[in-house]
Coordinates of N, CA and C in Angstrom, one line a residue:
Chain A
A1 N 86.7 100.3 58.6 CA 88.0 100.7 59.0 C 87.8 101.2 60.4
Q2 N 89.3 101.3 61.4 CA 89.0 101.6 62.4 C 88.9 103.5 62.1
R3 N 88.0 103.5 63.5 CA 87.9 104.9 63.2 C 88.1 105.3 65.1
V4 N 87.9 106.5 65.0 CA 88.0 107.3 67.1 C 87.2 108.6 66.3
T5 N 86.0 108.8 67.0 CA 85.1 109.7 67.1 C 85.2 110.5 68.5
Q6 N 85.2 112.0 68.4 CA 85.3 112.8 69.5 C 84.4 113.2 69.0
P7 N 82.7 113.3 69.6 CA 81.5 114.0 68.8 C 81.9 115.9 69.4
E8 N 82.5 116.5 70.0 CA 82.0 117.6 70.9 C 83.7 117.6 70.1
K9 N 83.3 119.3 69.6 CA 84.1 120.1 69.2 C 84.8 120.9 69.6
L10 N 84.0 121.9 71.0 CA 84.2 122.1 72.0 C 83.2 122.4 72.8
L11 N 83.8 122.1 74.1 CA 83.5 121.7 75.5 C 84.1 122.8 76.3
S12 N 83.0 123.5 77.0 CA 82.9 125.0 77.9 C 82.6 124.7 79.0
V13 N 83.1 124.8 80.1 CA 82.8 124.6 81.3 C 83.4 125.8 82.4
F14 N 82.8 125.7 83.5 CA 83.3 126.8 84.5 C 83.9 126.0 85.2
K15 N 85.0 126.4 86.2 CA 86.2 126.3 87.4 C 85.1 125.8 87.9
G16 N 86.1 124.2 88.2 CA 85.2 123.6 89.5 C 84.1 122.7 88.7
A17 N 83.7 123.1 87.9 CA 82.6 122.2 87.3 C 83.6 120.8 86.8
P18 N 82.4 119.7 87.0 CA 83.0 118.6 86.2 C 83.0 118.5 84.4
V19 N 83.7 117.6 83.8 CA 84.2 117.8 82.9 C 84.4 116.4 82.1
E20 N 83.6 115.7 81.2 CA 83.8 114.7 80.1 C 83.9 114.6 78.8
L21 N 85.4 114.4 78.3 CA 85.6 114.4 76.9 C 85.4 112.6 76.4
K22 N 84.3 113.2 75.6 CA 83.8 111.3 75.1 C 84.7 111.0 73.6
C23 N 84.7 109.8 73.7 CA 85.6 109.4 72.6 C 84.9 107.9 72.7
N24 N 84.3 107.7 71.3 CA 84.2 106.2 71.0 C 84.9 106.0 70.0
Y25 N 85.5 104.5 70.1 CA 86.1 103.6 68.5 C 85.1 102.6 68.0
S26 N 85.7 102.2 66.8 CA 85.4 101.3 66.3 C 86.1 100.2 65.9
Y27 N 86.5 99.1 66.7 CA 87.4 98.4 66.2 C 86.9 96.9 67.6
S28 N 86.9 95.8 66.8 CA 85.9 94.8 67.2 C 87.0 93.8 68.1
G29 N 88.5 94.4 68.4 CA 89.7 93.5 68.9 C 89.8 94.4 69.8
S30 N 90.6 94.0 70.2 CA 91.6 95.0 71.8 C 92.5 95.8 71.4
P31 N 92.7 97.3 71.6 CA 93.3 98.4 71.1 C 93.6 98.9 72.5
E32 N 94.5 99.6 71.9 CA 95.4 100.3 72.8 C 94.4 101.7 73.2
L33 N 94.0 102.1 73.6 CA 94.0 103.6 73.5 C 94.4 104.7 75.1
F34 N 94.5 106.1 73.5 CA 95.0 107.0 74.9 C 94.3 108.1 74.7
W35 N 94.9 109.1 76.2 CA 94.4 111.0 75.2 C 95.5 111.7 75.5
Y36 N 96.0 112.1 74.3 CA 96.8 113.2 74.2 C 96.1 114.5 74.5
V37 N 97.1 115.3 74.7 CA 96.7 116.5 74.8 C 97.5 117.5 74.2
Q38 N 97.0 118.9 73.4 CA 98.4 119.9 73.3 C 97.6 121.7 73.8
Y39 N 98.5 122.1 74.8 CA 97.9 122.8 75.4 C 98.7 123.8 74.6
S40 N 97.8 125.5 74.5 CA 98.2 126.2 73.7 C 99.8 126.5 73.1
R41 N 100.2 126.6 72.1 CA 101.9 126.9 72.0 C 102.7 125.9 72.1
Q42 N 102.3 124.5 72.3 CA 103.0 123.5 72.8 C 102.8 122.7 72.2
R43 N 103.5 121.4 71.9 CA 103.6 120.1 71.5 C 102.5 119.1 72.0
L44 N 102.2 118.7 70.9 CA 101.0 116.7 71.3 C 101.5 116.6 72.3
Q45 N 101.0 115.9 73.7 CA 102.0 115.2 74.5 C 100.6 114.2 75.1
L46 N 101.3 112.8 75.7 CA 100.7 111.9 76.1 C 99.7 112.8 77.2
L47 N 98.5 112.1 77.5 CA 98.0 112.6 78.8 C 98.2 111.5 79.3
L48 N 97.3 110.9 78.9 CA 97.0 109.0 80.0 C 97.0 108.0 78.5
R49 N 97.2 107.0 78.7 CA 96.9 105.3 78.4 C 96.3 104.7 79.5
H50 N 95.4 103.6 78.7 CA 94.4 102.8 79.1 C 95.1 101.5 80.0
I51 N 96.4 101.2 79.3 CA 96.8 100.1 80.1 C 97.5 100.4 81.4
S52 N 97.8 102.0 81.6 CA 98.5 102.6 82.9 C 97.5 102.4 83.9
R53 N 95.8 102.3 83.8 CA 95.1 102.9 84.6 C 95.7 103.4 85.4
E54 N 96.2 104.9 85.3 CA 96.2 106.1 85.9 C 95.7 107.2 85.8
S55 N 95.6 108.0 86.6 CA 94.7 109.3 87.1 C 96.7 110.5 86.8
I56 N 96.2 110.9 85.7 CA 97.1 111.9 85.2 C 96.5 113.7 85.6
K57 N 96.7 114.6 86.1 CA 96.5 116.0 86.2 C 95.1 115.9 87.4
G58 N 94.7 114.9 87.3 CA 93.6 114.8 88.0 C 92.5 113.9 86.6
F59 N 93.0 113.5 85.4 CA 91.6 112.9 84.7 C 91.8 111.5 84.8
T60 N 90.8 110.7 84.9 CA 90.6 109.2 84.3 C 90.3 108.9 83.4
A61 N 90.4 107.5 83.0 CA 89.6 107.5 81.7 C 89.6 106.0 81.8
D62 N 88.5 105.6 81.4 CA 88.2 103.9 81.3 C 87.9 103.3 80.3
L63 N 88.4 102.3 80.0 CA 88.2 101.3 78.7 C 86.4 100.7 78.5
N64 N 85.6 101.1 78.7 CA 84.5 100.3 78.4 C 84.5 99.5 77.0
K65 N 85.0 98.1 77.0 CA 84.4 97.7 75.5 C 83.1 97.4 75.1
G66 N 82.7 97.4 75.9 CA 80.9 97.1 75.4 C 80.8 98.0 74.7
E67 N 80.6 99.2 75.0 CA 80.0 100.0 74.3 C 81.5 100.8 73.2
T68 N 82.2 100.6 73.0 CA 83.6 101.4 72.9 C 84.0 102.1 73.1
S69 N 84.1 102.5 74.5 CA 84.1 104.0 75.1 C 85.1 103.9 75.6
F70 N 85.9 105.3 75.2 CA 87.3 105.5 76.0 C 87.1 106.6 76.9
H71 N 85.9 107.9 77.8 CA 85.8 108.7 77.5 C 86.9 109.2 79.6
L72 N 87.1 110.8 79.1 CA 87.7 111.3 79.8 C 87.4 112.0 80.5
K73 N 87.6 112.5 82.1 CA 87.2 112.5 83.2 C 87.6 113.1 83.7
K74 N 87.1 114.4 84.9 CA 87.7 114.9 85.8 C 86.9 116.2 86.7
P75 N 86.7 115.4 88.1 CA 85.6 116.1 88.7 C 85.5 117.4 88.7
F76 N 86.6 118.4 88.9 CA 86.7 119.3 89.3 C 87.7 120.3 88.0
A77 N 86.8 120.9 86.9 CA 88.3 121.5 85.9 C 88.7 122.3 87.0
Q78 N 90.0 122.8 85.8 CA 91.0 124.2 86.6 C 91.0 124.9 85.2
E79 N 91.1 126.1 85.3 CA 91.7 127.0 84.0 C 92.9 126.3 83.1
E80 N 94.2 125.8 83.8 CA 95.0 125.2 83.3 C 94.8 123.9 82.5
D81 N 93.7 123.7 82.4 CA 93.0 122.3 81.6 C 92.6 122.7 80.5
S82 N 92.6 124.4 79.9 CA 91.8 124.2 78.8 C 92.5 124.1 77.4
A83 N 92.6 123.1 76.8 CA 93.5 122.8 75.9 C 92.4 121.8 74.9
M84 N 93.8 121.5 74.0 CA 92.7 120.6 72.6 C 93.2 119.0 73.1
Y85 N 92.1 118.8 73.5 CA 92.2 116.8 74.1 C 91.9 116.1 72.7
Y86 N 93.2 115.2 72.1 CA 92.6 114.2 71.3 C 92.5 112.8 71.8
C87 N 91.7 112.1 71.1 CA 92.0 110.1 71.9 C 91.9 109.8 70.6
A88 N 93.0 108.7 71.2 CA 93.6 107.7 69.8 C 94.0 106.5 70.0
L89 N 94.0 105.8 69.4 CA 93.8 104.2 69.5 C 94.7 103.8 68.4
S90 N 95.5 102.6 68.9 CA 96.6 101.9 68.7 C 96.3 100.4 68.3
L91 N 96.5 100.0 67.4 CA 95.7 98.6 67.3 C 97.2 97.4 67.5
P92 N 95.7 95.8 67.7 CA 97.7 95.1 68.3 C 98.4 95.1 66.9
G93 N 99.4 94.7 66.8 CA 100.5 94.5 66.0 C 101.6 95.5 65.9
N94 N 103.0 95.3 65.4 CA 104.0 95.8 65.6 C 104.1 97.3 65.4
T95 N 102.7 97.9 65.3 CA 103.6 99.2 64.5 C 103.7 100.5 65.3
G96 N 102.6 100.3 65.8 CA 102.7 101.1 66.9 C 101.4 102.6 66.4
K97 N 101.7 102.7 65.5 CA 100.6 104.0 64.6 C 99.7 104.1 65.7
L98 N 99.1 105.3 65.3 CA 98.0 106.1 66.1 C 97.0 106.7 65.3
I99 N 95.7 105.8 65.5 CA 94.8 106.7 64.7 C 94.2 107.5 65.6
F100 N 93.8 108.6 65.5 CA 93.2 109.9 66.4 C 91.8 110.8 65.5
G101 N 91.1 110.5 66.6 CA 90.0 111.6 66.3 C 90.2 112.8 66.2
Q102 N 88.9 113.8 66.2 CA 89.1 114.6 65.6 C 89.3 116.0 66.0
G103 N 89.2 115.5 68.1 CA 89.8 116.6 68.7 C 88.6 117.2 69.0
T104 N 89.2 118.1 70.8 CA 87.9 118.4 71.0 C 88.6 119.5 72.2
T105 N 88.2 120.6 71.7 CA 88.7 122.0 72.1 C 88.3 121.9 73.9
L106 N 88.9 122.1 75.0 CA 88.7 122.6 76.6 C 88.3 123.5 76.5
Q107 N 87.6 124.2 76.9 CA 87.6 125.7 77.7 C 87.1 125.5 78.9
V108 N 88.0 126.2 79.8 CA 87.2 126.4 81.1 C 87.1 128.1 81.6
K109 N 86.0 128.2 82.0 CA 86.5 129.6 82.3 C 86.0 130.1 83.6
P110 N 86.7 131.3 83.8 CA 86.5 131.4 85.7 C 86.0 131.8 86.3
Chain B
D1 N 119.4 116.1 75.3 CA 119.1 115.9 74.4 C 117.3 116.6 74.9
T2 N 116.8 117.5 73.7 CA 115.8 118.5 74.5 C 114.4 117.8 73.6
G3 N 113.8 116.4 73.5 CA 113.0 116.0 72.8 C 112.9 115.4 71.3
V4 N 112.2 115.6 70.3 CA 111.9 115.4 69.0 C 112.0 117.1 68.4
S5 N 113.0 116.6 67.3 CA 112.7 118.9 66.5 C 112.5 118.4 65.1
Q6 N 112.5 119.3 64.6 CA 111.5 119.4 63.5 C 111.8 120.9 62.9
D7 N 112.6 120.5 61.5 CA 113.1 121.6 60.6 C 112.6 121.3 59.1
P8 N 112.0 122.6 58.8 CA 112.0 124.2 59.0 C 110.6 123.8 60.1
R9 N 110.6 124.9 60.8 CA 109.1 125.1 61.6 C 107.9 125.5 60.3
H10 N 108.1 126.6 59.2 CA 107.2 126.5 58.6 C 107.7 126.7 57.2
K11 N 107.1 126.5 56.3 CA 107.3 126.4 54.8 C 106.7 127.1 53.6
I12 N 106.8 128.1 52.9 CA 105.8 128.6 52.2 C 106.0 128.0 50.9
T13 N 105.6 127.4 49.9 CA 106.4 126.8 48.2 C 105.1 127.6 47.6
K14 N 105.4 127.6 46.8 CA 104.5 127.6 45.3 C 104.5 126.3 44.8
R15 N 102.8 126.0 44.0 CA 102.7 125.0 43.5 C 103.6 123.9 42.9
G16 N 103.8 123.5 42.9 CA 105.2 122.8 41.8 C 106.7 122.4 42.4
Q17 N 106.5 123.3 43.3 CA 108.0 123.0 43.9 C 108.1 121.9 44.7
N18 N 109.1 121.3 45.4 CA 109.4 120.2 45.8 C 109.9 120.7 47.0
V19 N 109.7 120.0 48.5 CA 110.1 120.1 49.9 C 110.4 119.3 50.5
T20 N 111.3 119.8 51.2 CA 111.6 118.2 51.8 C 111.9 119.0 53.5
F21 N 111.3 118.2 54.5 CA 110.9 118.3 55.7 C 112.0 117.2 57.0
R22 N 112.7 118.0 57.7 CA 113.7 117.1 58.5 C 113.0 116.5 60.2
C23 N 113.5 115.7 60.5 CA 112.8 115.1 62.1 C 114.3 114.5 62.5
D24 N 114.5 114.8 63.9 CA 115.6 114.1 64.6 C 115.0 113.6 65.7
P25 N 114.8 112.5 66.1 CA 114.0 111.7 67.3 C 115.0 112.4 68.5
I26 N 114.1 111.4 69.1 CA 114.9 111.0 70.3 C 115.7 110.3 70.4
S27 N 117.2 110.6 70.6 CA 118.4 109.6 70.2 C 118.4 108.1 70.5
E28 N 117.7 107.5 71.1 CA 117.3 106.1 71.9 C 116.1 105.8 71.3
H29 N 115.2 106.3 70.4 CA 114.5 105.8 69.9 C 114.3 104.8 68.5
N30 N 114.2 104.1 68.4 CA 114.1 103.5 67.2 C 113.2 103.4 66.4
R31 N 111.8 103.7 66.6 CA 110.5 104.5 66.1 C 110.4 105.6 65.4
L32 N 110.0 105.9 64.2 CA 109.9 107.0 63.8 C 108.5 107.1 63.0
Y33 N 107.3 108.1 63.5 CA 106.3 107.9 62.8 C 105.9 109.5 61.8
W34 N 105.3 109.5 60.9 CA 105.3 110.7 60.2 C 103.6 110.6 60.3
Y35 N 103.1 111.9 60.2 CA 101.5 112.5 60.6 C 101.5 113.6 59.9
R36 N 100.0 114.0 59.5 CA 99.5 114.8 58.6 C 98.4 115.0 59.6
Q37 N 98.2 116.9 59.9 CA 97.3 117.2 60.6 C 96.8 118.4 59.8
T38 N 95.7 118.2 59.1 CA 95.0 119.8 58.4 C 94.4 120.5 59.8
L39 N 94.0 121.1 59.2 CA 92.5 122.1 60.4 C 91.4 121.7 61.0
G40 N 91.3 122.1 62.1 CA 90.2 121.0 62.2 C 89.9 119.3 62.7
Q41 N 90.6 118.9 62.2 CA 91.0 117.7 62.1 C 92.6 116.4 63.1
G42 N 92.4 115.8 63.7 CA 93.0 115.1 64.1 C 94.7 114.7 63.2
P43 N 95.2 114.7 64.1 CA 96.8 114.1 63.2 C 96.5 112.9 61.9
E44 N 96.6 112.3 61.5 CA 96.7 111.1 60.4 C 98.3 110.7 60.3
F45 N 97.9 109.5 60.2 CA 99.3 108.6 60.2 C 99.8 108.4 58.4
L46 N 101.2 108.8 58.1 CA 101.1 108.8 57.1 C 102.3 107.4 56.9
T47 N 103.9 107.6 57.4 CA 104.1 106.5 57.7 C 105.2 106.4 58.6
Y48 N 106.0 104.9 59.0 CA 106.8 104.6 60.1 C 107.8 104.0 59.3
F49 N 108.8 104.1 60.4 CA 110.1 103.2 60.3 C 110.6 103.1 61.5
Q50 N 110.9 101.4 61.7 CA 112.0 100.8 62.8 C 113.2 100.9 62.3
N51 N 113.9 101.7 63.0 CA 115.7 102.1 62.8 C 115.2 102.6 61.5
E52 N 116.2 101.7 60.2 CA 116.2 102.9 58.8 C 115.4 102.3 58.1
A53 N 114.9 100.8 58.6 CA 113.7 100.0 57.6 C 111.8 101.7 57.8
Q54 N 111.4 101.8 56.2 CA 110.1 102.0 56.1 C 109.4 100.8 56.4
L55 N 108.5 100.7 57.4 CA 107.8 99.0 57.4 C 106.2 99.2 56.9
E56 N 105.7 100.5 57.3 CA 104.1 100.6 57.0 C 104.5 102.3 55.9
K57 N 103.3 102.4 55.1 CA 103.0 103.7 54.6 C 101.7 104.0 54.4
S58 N 100.7 104.8 54.6 CA 99.2 105.1 54.5 C 99.3 105.3 53.0
R59 N 97.3 104.4 52.8 CA 97.4 104.7 51.0 C 97.3 106.9 51.2
L60 N 97.5 107.1 52.4 CA 97.7 109.2 52.4 C 98.3 109.4 51.4
L61 N 99.7 108.5 51.4 CA 101.0 108.8 50.7 C 101.4 108.8 49.2
S62 N 100.5 109.7 48.9 CA 101.2 109.3 47.8 C 102.5 109.1 46.7
D63 N 102.5 109.3 45.3 CA 103.6 108.7 45.3 C 104.7 109.8 45.0
R64 N 104.0 110.8 45.1 CA 104.6 112.5 44.7 C 105.7 112.4 46.9
F65 N 105.2 112.0 47.7 CA 105.6 111.5 48.9 C 106.6 110.7 49.2
S66 N 108.0 111.0 49.5 CA 108.8 110.5 49.9 C 109.6 110.2 51.4
A67 N 109.8 109.0 52.1 CA 110.7 109.4 53.4 C 111.5 108.4 53.2
E68 N 112.4 108.7 54.0 CA 113.7 108.2 54.6 C 114.8 108.4 56.0
R69 N 115.3 107.5 56.1 CA 115.1 107.1 57.8 C 117.1 106.7 57.9
P70 N 117.7 107.0 57.0 CA 119.2 106.6 56.5 C 120.1 106.5 58.2
K71 N 120.6 105.5 58.3 CA 121.5 104.8 59.4 C 120.0 104.9 60.4
G72 N 119.4 104.8 60.5 CA 118.4 104.4 61.3 C 118.1 106.1 62.3
S73 N 118.3 107.1 62.2 CA 119.0 108.3 63.2 C 117.8 109.2 62.2
F74 N 118.3 110.9 61.3 CA 117.0 111.7 61.4 C 115.8 111.4 60.5
S75 N 115.1 112.1 60.4 CA 114.3 111.4 59.1 C 113.8 112.6 58.3
T76 N 113.8 112.2 57.0 CA 113.6 113.2 56.2 C 112.2 113.0 55.0
L77 N 111.1 113.9 55.1 CA 110.2 113.4 54.2 C 109.6 114.6 52.8
E78 N 110.1 114.2 51.8 CA 110.0 114.9 50.5 C 108.5 114.7 50.4
I79 N 108.0 116.2 49.8 CA 107.2 115.9 48.6 C 107.5 117.0 47.5
Q80 N 107.3 116.1 46.6 CA 107.2 116.4 45.1 C 106.2 117.5 44.3
R81 N 106.6 117.8 43.8 CA 106.0 119.0 42.5 C 104.3 119.3 43.7
T82 N 104.2 119.9 44.4 CA 103.4 120.2 45.6 C 102.5 120.6 45.3
E83 N 100.9 120.4 45.9 CA 99.7 120.5 45.2 C 99.2 121.8 46.7
Q84 N 98.0 122.8 46.4 CA 97.5 123.5 47.2 C 97.0 122.5 48.5
G85 N 96.8 121.5 48.1 CA 95.6 119.8 49.1 C 97.2 119.7 50.2
D86 N 98.1 120.1 49.7 CA 99.4 118.9 50.8 C 99.2 120.5 51.5
S87 N 99.1 121.6 52.1 CA 99.1 122.3 52.8 C 99.0 121.7 54.4
A88 N 99.5 122.0 55.3 CA 99.1 121.1 56.5 C 100.1 121.2 57.3
M89 N 99.8 120.3 58.9 CA 100.8 120.2 59.8 C 101.5 118.8 59.9
Y90 N 103.0 119.4 59.5 CA 103.7 117.5 59.1 C 104.4 117.4 60.8
L91 N 104.1 116.4 61.5 CA 104.2 116.2 62.8 C 105.4 115.0 62.5
C92 N 106.6 115.1 63.3 CA 107.0 114.0 63.6 C 106.9 113.1 64.9
A93 N 106.7 112.1 65.2 CA 106.8 111.3 66.6 C 107.9 110.3 66.8
S94 N 108.3 109.6 67.9 CA 109.4 108.8 68.1 C 108.8 107.8 69.0
S95 N 109.2 107.1 69.5 CA 109.3 106.0 70.5 C 110.2 105.0 70.6
L96 N 109.8 104.7 71.6 CA 110.5 103.4 72.0 C 110.3 102.0 72.0
G97 N 108.9 101.7 71.6 CA 108.4 100.5 71.3 C 107.1 100.6 70.3
G98 N 106.5 99.7 70.4 CA 105.3 99.8 69.5 C 103.9 99.8 70.3
Q99 N 102.6 98.9 70.4 CA 101.5 99.9 70.8 C 101.5 100.3 72.0
S100 N 101.9 100.0 73.3 CA 101.3 100.5 74.3 C 102.5 101.8 74.6
Y101 N 103.6 102.4 73.8 CA 104.2 103.1 74.0 C 103.9 104.3 73.8
E102 N 104.3 105.2 74.5 CA 104.2 107.0 74.5 C 104.8 107.4 72.6
Q103 N 104.5 107.8 72.0 CA 105.4 108.5 71.5 C 105.0 110.1 71.4
Y104 N 106.5 110.6 71.1 CA 107.1 112.2 71.9 C 107.1 112.9 70.0
F105 N 106.2 113.7 70.7 CA 106.3 114.4 69.4 C 107.0 115.9 69.3
G106 N 107.0 116.1 68.2 CA 107.8 117.7 67.8 C 107.2 118.3 67.6
P107 N 107.7 119.4 66.9 CA 106.8 121.2 67.5 C 105.7 120.8 65.6
G108 N 106.2 120.2 64.8 CA 105.5 119.8 63.8 C 106.2 121.2 62.7
T109 N 106.2 120.8 61.2 CA 106.4 122.0 60.3 C 105.0 122.2 59.0
R110 N 105.0 122.9 59.7 CA 103.8 123.8 58.9 C 103.6 124.1 57.4
L111 N 103.4 123.7 56.7 CA 103.8 123.7 55.1 C 102.3 124.7 54.5
T112 N 102.7 125.6 53.6 CA 101.6 126.4 52.8 C 101.8 126.3 51.9
V113 N 101.2 125.8 51.0 CA 100.9 126.0 49.5 C 100.4 126.8 48.2
T114 N 100.8 127.5 47.9 CA 100.6 129.0 47.6 C 100.0 128.6 46.1

């Protein structure tokens, strides 16, 4: 079965430090990968998607099909990056349903 | 249009009662999804509508759960004979398209079954 794994429940870093939130998936085909973020008291929202190859709020993520990973990175963390981050996978086909990982809480300390 | 809305935001019910939640998607979005999220977990897919047609249901969706989207606009999710294990956050999302499209999430309905 398709699965998304985020091995860290909590990642705590100091402001200005690099950040890497890990995401691994199990699927042999060509999925679409996403990172969704939920800031405190806000709804879940898209941060970035693999297909766009864009950088949002300084975050980037590269799809590594060999390692089946889609890690989220930022060179210099800011306090406002503190949030819950979910990696999600969407399979080819017409549904578009998302399979989410368990989430990682990022805590950026001053 | 202020985004996806859900009603109620919180619901406390006794075991065995029926509950119904409503989701209003972004008006031009033809796709609507329901997810369930329990503490410490990511959202889990429940069901999907394209316009008024329910095209996929997760095996998580037991026969006590039913969802509708009459006229392809708002959607309702009903849980009959609630159980304590149904306590969760129920999220609704809508989108314009399939695999590569962004899903816009509502604030969720938090259900507590006592």
